[in-house]
XYZ file of C-alpha atoms in Angstrom:
489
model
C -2.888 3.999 -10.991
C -4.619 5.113 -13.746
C -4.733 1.364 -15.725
C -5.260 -0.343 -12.740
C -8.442 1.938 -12.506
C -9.561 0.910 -16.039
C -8.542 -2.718 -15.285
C -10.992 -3.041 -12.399
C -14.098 -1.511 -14.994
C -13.486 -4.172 -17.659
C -12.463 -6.839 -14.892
C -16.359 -6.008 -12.946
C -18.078 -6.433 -16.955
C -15.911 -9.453 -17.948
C -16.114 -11.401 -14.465
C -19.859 -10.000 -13.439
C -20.302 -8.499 -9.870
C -20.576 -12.677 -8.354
C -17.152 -13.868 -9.587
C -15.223 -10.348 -9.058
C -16.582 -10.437 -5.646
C -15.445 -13.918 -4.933
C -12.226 -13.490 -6.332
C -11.898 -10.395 -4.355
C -12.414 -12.552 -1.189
C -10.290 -15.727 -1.888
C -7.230 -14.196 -4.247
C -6.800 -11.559 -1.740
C -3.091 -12.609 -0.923
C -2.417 -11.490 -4.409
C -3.202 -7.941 -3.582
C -1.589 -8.056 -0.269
C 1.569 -9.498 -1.219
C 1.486 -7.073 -4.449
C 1.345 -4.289 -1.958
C 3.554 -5.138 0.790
C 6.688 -6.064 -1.650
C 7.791 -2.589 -1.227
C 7.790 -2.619 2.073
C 9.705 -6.040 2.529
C 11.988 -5.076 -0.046
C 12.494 -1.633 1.871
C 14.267 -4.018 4.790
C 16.428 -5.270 3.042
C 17.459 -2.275 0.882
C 17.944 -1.167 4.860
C 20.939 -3.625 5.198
C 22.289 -3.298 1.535
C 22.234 0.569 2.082
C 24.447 0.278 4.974
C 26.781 -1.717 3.544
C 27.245 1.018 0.794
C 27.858 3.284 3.043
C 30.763 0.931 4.028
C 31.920 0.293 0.432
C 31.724 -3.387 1.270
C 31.830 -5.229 -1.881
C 31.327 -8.987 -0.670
C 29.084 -7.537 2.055
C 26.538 -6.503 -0.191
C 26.342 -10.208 -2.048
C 26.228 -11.571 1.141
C 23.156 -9.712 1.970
C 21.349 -10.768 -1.129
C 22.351 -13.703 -0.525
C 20.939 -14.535 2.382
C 17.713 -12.754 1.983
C 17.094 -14.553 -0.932
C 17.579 -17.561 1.853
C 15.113 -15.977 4.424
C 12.366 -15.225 1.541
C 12.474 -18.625 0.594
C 12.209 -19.546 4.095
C 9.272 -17.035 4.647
C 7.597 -18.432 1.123
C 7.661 -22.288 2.424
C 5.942 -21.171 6.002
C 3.474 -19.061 4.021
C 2.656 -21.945 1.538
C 2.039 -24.157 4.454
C -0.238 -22.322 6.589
C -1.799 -20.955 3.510
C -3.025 -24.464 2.014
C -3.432 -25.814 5.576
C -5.568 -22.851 7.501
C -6.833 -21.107 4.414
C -8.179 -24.203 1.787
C -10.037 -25.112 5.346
C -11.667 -21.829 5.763
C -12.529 -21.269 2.332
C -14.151 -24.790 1.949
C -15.851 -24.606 5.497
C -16.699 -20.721 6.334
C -16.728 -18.827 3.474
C -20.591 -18.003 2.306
C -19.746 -19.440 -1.642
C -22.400 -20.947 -4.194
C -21.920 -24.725 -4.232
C -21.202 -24.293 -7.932
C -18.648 -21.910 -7.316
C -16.668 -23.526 -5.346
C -14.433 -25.324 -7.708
C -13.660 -22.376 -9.264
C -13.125 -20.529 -5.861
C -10.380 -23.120 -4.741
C -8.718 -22.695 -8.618
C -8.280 -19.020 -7.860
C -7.273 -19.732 -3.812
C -4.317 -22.228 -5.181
C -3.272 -19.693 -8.193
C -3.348 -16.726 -5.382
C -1.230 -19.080 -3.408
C 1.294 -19.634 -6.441
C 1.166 -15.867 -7.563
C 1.947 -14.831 -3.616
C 4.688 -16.988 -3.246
C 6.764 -15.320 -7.071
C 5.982 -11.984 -5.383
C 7.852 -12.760 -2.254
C 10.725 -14.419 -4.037
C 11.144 -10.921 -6.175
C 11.550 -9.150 -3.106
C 15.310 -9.667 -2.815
C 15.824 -7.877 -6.354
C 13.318 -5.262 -5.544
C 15.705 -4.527 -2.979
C 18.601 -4.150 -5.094
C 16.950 -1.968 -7.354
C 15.597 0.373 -4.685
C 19.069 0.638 -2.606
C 20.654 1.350 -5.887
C 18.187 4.334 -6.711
C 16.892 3.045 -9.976
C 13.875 4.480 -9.645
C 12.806 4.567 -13.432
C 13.031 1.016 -14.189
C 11.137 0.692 -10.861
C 8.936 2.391 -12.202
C 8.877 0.576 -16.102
C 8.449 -2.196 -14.329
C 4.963 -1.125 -12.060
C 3.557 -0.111 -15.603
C 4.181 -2.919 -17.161
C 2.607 -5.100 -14.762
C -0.202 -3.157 -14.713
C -0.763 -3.016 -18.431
C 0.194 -7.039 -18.509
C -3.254 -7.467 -16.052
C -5.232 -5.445 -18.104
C -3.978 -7.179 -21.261
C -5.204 -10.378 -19.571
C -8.411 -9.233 -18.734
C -9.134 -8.262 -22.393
C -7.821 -12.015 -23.633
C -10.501 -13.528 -21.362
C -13.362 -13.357 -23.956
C -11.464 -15.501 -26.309
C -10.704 -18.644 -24.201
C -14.184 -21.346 -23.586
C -12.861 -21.689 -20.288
C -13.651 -20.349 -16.846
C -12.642 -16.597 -16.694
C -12.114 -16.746 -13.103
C -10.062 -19.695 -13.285
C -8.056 -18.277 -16.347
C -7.664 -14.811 -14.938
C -5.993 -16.505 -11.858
C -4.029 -18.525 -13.896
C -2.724 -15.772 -15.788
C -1.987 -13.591 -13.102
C 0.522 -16.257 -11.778
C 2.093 -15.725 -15.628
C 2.244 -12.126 -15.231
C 4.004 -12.782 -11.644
C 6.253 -14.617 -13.208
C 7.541 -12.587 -15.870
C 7.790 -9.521 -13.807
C 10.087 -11.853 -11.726
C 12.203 -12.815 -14.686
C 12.698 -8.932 -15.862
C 13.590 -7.892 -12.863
C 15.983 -10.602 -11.891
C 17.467 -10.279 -15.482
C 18.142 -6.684 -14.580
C 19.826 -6.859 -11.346
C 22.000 -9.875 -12.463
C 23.214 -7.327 -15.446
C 23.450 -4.288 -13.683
C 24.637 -5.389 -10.186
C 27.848 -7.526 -9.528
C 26.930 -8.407 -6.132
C 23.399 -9.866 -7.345
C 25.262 -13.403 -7.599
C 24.182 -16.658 -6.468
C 26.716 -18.564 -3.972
C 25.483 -19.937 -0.788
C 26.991 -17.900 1.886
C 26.717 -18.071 5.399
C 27.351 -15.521 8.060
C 25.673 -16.825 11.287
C 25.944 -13.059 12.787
C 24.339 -11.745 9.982
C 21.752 -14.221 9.559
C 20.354 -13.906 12.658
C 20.321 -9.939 12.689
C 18.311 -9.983 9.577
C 16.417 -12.767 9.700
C 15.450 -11.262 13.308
C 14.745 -7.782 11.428
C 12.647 -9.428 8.494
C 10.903 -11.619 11.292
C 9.615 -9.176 12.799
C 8.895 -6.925 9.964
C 6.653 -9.735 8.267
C 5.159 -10.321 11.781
C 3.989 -6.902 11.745
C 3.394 -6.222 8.112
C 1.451 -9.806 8.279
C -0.696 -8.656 10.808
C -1.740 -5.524 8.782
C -2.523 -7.606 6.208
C -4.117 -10.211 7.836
C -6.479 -7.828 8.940
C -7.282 -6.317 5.620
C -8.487 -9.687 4.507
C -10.115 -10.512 7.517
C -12.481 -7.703 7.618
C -13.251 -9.121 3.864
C -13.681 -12.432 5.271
C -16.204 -10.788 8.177
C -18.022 -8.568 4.993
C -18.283 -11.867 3.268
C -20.250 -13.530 5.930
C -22.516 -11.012 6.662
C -22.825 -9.027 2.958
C -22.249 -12.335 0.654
C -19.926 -11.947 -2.500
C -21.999 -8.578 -3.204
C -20.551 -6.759 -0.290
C -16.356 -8.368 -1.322
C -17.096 -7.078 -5.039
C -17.864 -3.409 -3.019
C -15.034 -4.173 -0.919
C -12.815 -5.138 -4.180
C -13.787 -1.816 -5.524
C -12.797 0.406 -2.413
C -9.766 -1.655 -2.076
C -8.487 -0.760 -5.597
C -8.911 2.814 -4.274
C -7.252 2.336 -1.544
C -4.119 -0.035 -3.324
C -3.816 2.624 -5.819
C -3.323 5.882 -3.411
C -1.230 3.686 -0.828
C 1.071 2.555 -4.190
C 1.769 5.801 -4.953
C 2.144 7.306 -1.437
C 4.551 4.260 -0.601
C 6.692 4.787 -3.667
C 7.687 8.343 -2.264
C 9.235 6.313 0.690
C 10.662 4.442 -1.046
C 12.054 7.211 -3.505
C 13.151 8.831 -0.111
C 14.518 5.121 2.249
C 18.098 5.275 0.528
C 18.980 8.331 1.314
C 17.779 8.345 4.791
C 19.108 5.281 5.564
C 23.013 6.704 4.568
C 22.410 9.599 6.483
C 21.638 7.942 9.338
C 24.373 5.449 8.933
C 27.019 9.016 8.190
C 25.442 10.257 11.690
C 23.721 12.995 10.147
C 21.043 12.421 12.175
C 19.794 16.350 11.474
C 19.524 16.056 8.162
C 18.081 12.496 8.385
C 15.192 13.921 10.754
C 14.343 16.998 7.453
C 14.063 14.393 4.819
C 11.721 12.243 6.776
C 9.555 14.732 7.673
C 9.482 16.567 4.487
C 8.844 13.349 3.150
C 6.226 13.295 5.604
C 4.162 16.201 4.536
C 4.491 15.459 0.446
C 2.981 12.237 1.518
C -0.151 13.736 3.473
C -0.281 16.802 0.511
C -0.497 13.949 -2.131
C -3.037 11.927 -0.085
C -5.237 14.925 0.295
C -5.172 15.993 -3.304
C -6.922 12.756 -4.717
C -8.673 11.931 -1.687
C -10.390 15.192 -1.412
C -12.114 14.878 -5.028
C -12.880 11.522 -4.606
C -14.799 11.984 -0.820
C -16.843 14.785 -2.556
C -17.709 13.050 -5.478
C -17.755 9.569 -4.608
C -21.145 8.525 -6.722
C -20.037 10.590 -9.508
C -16.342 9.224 -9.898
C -17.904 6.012 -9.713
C -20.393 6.458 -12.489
C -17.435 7.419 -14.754
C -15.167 5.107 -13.546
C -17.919 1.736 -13.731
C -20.727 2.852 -15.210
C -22.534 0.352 -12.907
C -22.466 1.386 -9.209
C -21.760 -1.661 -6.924
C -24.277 -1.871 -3.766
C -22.228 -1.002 -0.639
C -18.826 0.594 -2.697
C -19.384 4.416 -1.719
C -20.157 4.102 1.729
C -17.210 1.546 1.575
C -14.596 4.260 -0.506
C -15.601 7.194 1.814
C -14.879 5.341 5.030
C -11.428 3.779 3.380
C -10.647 7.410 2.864
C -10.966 8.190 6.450
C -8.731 5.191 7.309
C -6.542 6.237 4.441
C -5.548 9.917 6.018
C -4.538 8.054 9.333
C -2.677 5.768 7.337
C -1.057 8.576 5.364
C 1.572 9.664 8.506
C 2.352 5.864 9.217
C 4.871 5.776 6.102
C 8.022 7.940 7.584
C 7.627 6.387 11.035
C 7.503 3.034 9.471
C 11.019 4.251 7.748
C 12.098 5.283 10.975
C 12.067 2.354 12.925
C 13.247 0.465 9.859
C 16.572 2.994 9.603
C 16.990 2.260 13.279
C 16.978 -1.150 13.359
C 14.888 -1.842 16.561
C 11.813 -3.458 15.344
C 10.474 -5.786 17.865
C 8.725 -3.615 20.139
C 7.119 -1.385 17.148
C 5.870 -4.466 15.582
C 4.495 -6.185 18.558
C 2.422 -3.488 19.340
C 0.785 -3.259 15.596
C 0.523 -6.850 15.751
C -1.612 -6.521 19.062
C -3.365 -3.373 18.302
C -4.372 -3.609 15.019
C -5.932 -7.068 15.124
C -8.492 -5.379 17.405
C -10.350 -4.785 14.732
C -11.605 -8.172 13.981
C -12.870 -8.800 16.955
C -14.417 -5.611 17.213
C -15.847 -5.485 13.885
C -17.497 -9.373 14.785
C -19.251 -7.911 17.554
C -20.275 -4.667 16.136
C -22.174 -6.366 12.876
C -22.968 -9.649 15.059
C -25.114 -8.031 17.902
C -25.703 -4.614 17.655
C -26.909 -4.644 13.645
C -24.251 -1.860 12.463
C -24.185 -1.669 8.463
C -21.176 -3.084 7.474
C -19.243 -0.308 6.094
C -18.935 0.647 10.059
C -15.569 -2.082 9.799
C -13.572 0.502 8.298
C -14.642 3.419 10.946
C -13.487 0.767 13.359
C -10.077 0.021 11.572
C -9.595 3.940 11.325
C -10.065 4.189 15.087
C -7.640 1.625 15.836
C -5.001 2.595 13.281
C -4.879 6.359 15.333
C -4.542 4.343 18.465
C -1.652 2.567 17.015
C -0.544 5.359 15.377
C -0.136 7.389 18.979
C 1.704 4.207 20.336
C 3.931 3.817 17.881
C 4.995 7.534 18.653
C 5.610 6.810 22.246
C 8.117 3.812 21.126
C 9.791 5.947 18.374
C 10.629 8.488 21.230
C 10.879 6.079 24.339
C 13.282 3.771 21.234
C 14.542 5.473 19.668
C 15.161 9.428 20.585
C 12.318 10.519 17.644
C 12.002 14.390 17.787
C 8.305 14.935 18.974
C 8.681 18.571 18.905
C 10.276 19.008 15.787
C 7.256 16.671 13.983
C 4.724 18.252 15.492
C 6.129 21.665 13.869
C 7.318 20.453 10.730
C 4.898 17.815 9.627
C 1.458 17.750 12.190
C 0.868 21.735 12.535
C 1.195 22.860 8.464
C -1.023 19.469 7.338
C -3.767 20.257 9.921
C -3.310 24.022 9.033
C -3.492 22.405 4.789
C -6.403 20.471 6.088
C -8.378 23.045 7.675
C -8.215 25.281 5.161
C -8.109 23.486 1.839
C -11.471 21.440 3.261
C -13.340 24.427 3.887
C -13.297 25.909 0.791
C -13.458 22.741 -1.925
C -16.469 21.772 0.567
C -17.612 25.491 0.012
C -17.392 24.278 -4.078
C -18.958 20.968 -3.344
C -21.684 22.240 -1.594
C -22.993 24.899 -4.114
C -22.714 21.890 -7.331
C -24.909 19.821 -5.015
C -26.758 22.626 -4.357
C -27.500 23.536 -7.445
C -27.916 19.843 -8.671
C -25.206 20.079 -11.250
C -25.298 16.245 -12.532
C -23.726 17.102 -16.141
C -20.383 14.601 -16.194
C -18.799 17.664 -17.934
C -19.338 20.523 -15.144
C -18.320 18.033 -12.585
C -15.260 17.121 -14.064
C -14.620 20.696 -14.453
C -15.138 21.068 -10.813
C -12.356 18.090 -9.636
C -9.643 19.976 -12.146
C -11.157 23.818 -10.250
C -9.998 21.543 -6.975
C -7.193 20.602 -8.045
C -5.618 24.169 -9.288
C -6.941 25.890 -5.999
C -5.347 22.911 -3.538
C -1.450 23.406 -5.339
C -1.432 27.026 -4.014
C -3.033 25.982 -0.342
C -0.495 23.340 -0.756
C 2.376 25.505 -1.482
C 2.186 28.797 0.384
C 0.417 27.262 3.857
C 2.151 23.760 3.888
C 5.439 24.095 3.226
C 7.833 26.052 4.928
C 9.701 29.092 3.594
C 13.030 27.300 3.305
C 10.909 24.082 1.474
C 9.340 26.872 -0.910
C 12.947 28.008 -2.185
C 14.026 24.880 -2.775
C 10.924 23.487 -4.955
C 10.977 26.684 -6.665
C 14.768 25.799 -7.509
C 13.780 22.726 -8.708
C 11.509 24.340 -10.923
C 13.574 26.452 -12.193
C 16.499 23.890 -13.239
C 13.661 21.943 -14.937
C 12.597 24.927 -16.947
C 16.410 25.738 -17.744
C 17.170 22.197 -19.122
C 14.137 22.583 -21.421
């Protein structure tokens, strides 16, 4: 999180606000594939889990197998519509200098390219995450966020077009993240072995289930980029580059929230296939609240001191990108409780219905958004108010399914997950505003007193955290934890 921070500071100086901005708007499918992987790869870990659970040797290759098949499948529909619909937009909507546009269709194709690696890596993602290798999982996220920062910094030597080059390189980084990991799971995993199979039953049950998991994830993303499409025509580049800058906010805080689910996804998924359907039920919602505790520690900080974090993080503040940051962090604690019900309905099985519904409901905000900066003159950072509105609507819905579905304990969430984060919320908020308040009060602007201030935040949320959000029975067992730690020290 931390380099990917740094990497969008010397990306914004080598680029300049103009090409960082347009890259934001037409290599967006690099950044949405980048951070939906884990979630496609968490469907498929779905199926391999199961079969684990089953000790079913040849059943596991046949699942990689064959969604190495469907992600090829999903890579050639995605190339076509991409080069089809998008090339046409770019070249025909899109407000883009006339000189720029050569180099915008360089870094559309490249985006293209590096979208269509990602996809193909999902299949060993998978295998990695049903497996539980969690630390080369995570070797592998730092390197590729060190190899785009090491990129950035070779830009300066090349008498070529950095945004060309940049996109260009970030296919090469796609790549080799695709050949480590592939290298891994051939070495490490005798079922990660390529042999057509096919298994028509099996096929169609998770070709069905990734269907309609890309339909839905899709339409999420879709979104995303079409609200940066909308900003684009009605802010210019200036308002993408602010957008680019919120956005790395927001990929870095939903990379690390999604990486506990995905920590947590094999083990629910075996409990659920053991019928421990109790125990299945704790994990997701403790899961749940670590989630919405994480969220809330950085996002706290960062709503109070948007303009300050900025001017450490930049140096240059982008027109538009606080505004834009503090209403992404509105959307963001929405967003936070979407994670276990997403794993839910992915444990389950039953997809269609939860899908259809975010595929309806959340591309309301498009249309919405039009209107809103098309006839009544909002300023444009009112798109992500919007998109937070919607994403509680679809939020509640998605409930209703998961109990109407799928038998989801409303009763026991409420208890467990909604009642100690709102009781968290309530509390922690009024006091670090209490802090904020008295440093803007005062008109403390010394970097020094308001880092100070973030770490005072930080040390008085753990106990909030600890004594108010968790239950007694949760306290035990992370005091345990601690405890084993310290002993193995």
């Amino acid at each position: 999180m931390f380099v990917a921070f740094y990497t969008s500071r010397v990306l914004l100086r080598e680029l300049g606000i103009n090409d960082f901005g347009l890259y934001g708007v037409v290599g967006g499918t690099v950044a949405i594939f980048s951070s939906l992987r884990g979630l496609f790869a968490t469907a498929t870990q779905r199926f391999l889990n199961f079969e684990m659970g089953r000790n079913n040797a040849n059943g596991l290759n046949t699942i990689f197998n064959i969604s190495l098949f469907i992600n090829i499948i999903i890579c050639i529909v995605f190339f076509i519509c991409a080069e089809i619909i998008g090339l046409w937009f770019l070249e025909n909507k899109l407000i883009i200098a006339p000189e720029r546009m050569d180099a915008a269709k360089w870094a559309f194709h490249f985006s293209v390219l590096a979208s269509m690696i990602s996809i193909l890596t999902i299949p060993f993602d998978a295998l990695i995450i049903a497996h539980e290798k969690m630390s080369f999982y995570a070797y592998v996220s730092i390197l590729d966020a060190c190899l785009k920062l090491g990129v950035i910094f070779i830009l300066p030597y090349f008498a070529i077009d950095k945004l060309k080059l940049y996109a260009a390189l970030i296919v090469v980084v796609s790549l080799v993240i695709r050949f480590i990991s592939s290298v891994y799971c051939k070495r490490n995993f005798p079922e990660c072995k390529y042999k057509f199979c096919w298994d028509k039953k099996t096929f169609k049950e998770m070709g069905t289930f990734a269907g309609w998991n890309f339909a839905g994830n899709l339409a999420f993303a879709l979104v995303n980029e079409g609200l940066n499409i909308l900003l684009n025509l009605f802010g210019g580049v200036i308002a993408n580059a602010a957008r680019s800058i919120a956005y790395q906010v927001k990929n870095a805080i939903t990379t690390m929230l999604s990486n506990i689910m995905i920590a947590v996804d094999p083990q629910a998924t075996q409990l659920y296939a053991q019928g421990e359907k109790q125990k299945f039920y704790s994990l997701l919602f403790t899961a749940s609240k670590i989630i919405v505790f994480f969220y809330l520690m950085m996002a706290f900080p960062l709503y109070f001191y948007t303009h300050e974090i900025l001017q450490i993080w930049l140096g240059t503040i982008p027109k538009y990108a606080p505004d834009f940051i503090q209403a992404i962090l509105i959307y963001l604690m929405i967003r936070s409780f979407h994670g276990p019900i997403d794993a839910f309905f992915l444990t389950i099985g039953k997809l269609k219905t939860y899908q259809v519904t975010e595929l309806l409901i959340l591309s309301l905000s498009l249309p919405i958004s039009y209107l809103a900066l098309k006839y009544y003159d909002f300023p444009l950072y009112v798109v992500f108010y919007i998109m937070s509105i919607i994403e509680f609507i679809n939020l509640l819905l998605i409930l209703k399914w998961a109990i109407k579905i799928g038998g989801f304990d409303l009763k026991q969430y409420f208890y467990q997950v909604i009642f100690p984060c709102l009781y968290t919320f309530i509390c922690a908020s009024s006091i670090l505003y209490s802090i904020q308040f008295y440093i803007h009060s005062q008109k403390i602007t010394n970097i020094n007193c308001i880092i100070i201030s973030i770490i005072i935040q930080f040390i008085i949320f753990m106990p909030i955290t600890f004594f108010i959000g968790f239950s007694s029975k949760e306290r035990a067992v992370i005091k345990s934890v601690v405890k084993k730690k310290k002993t193995r020290r």
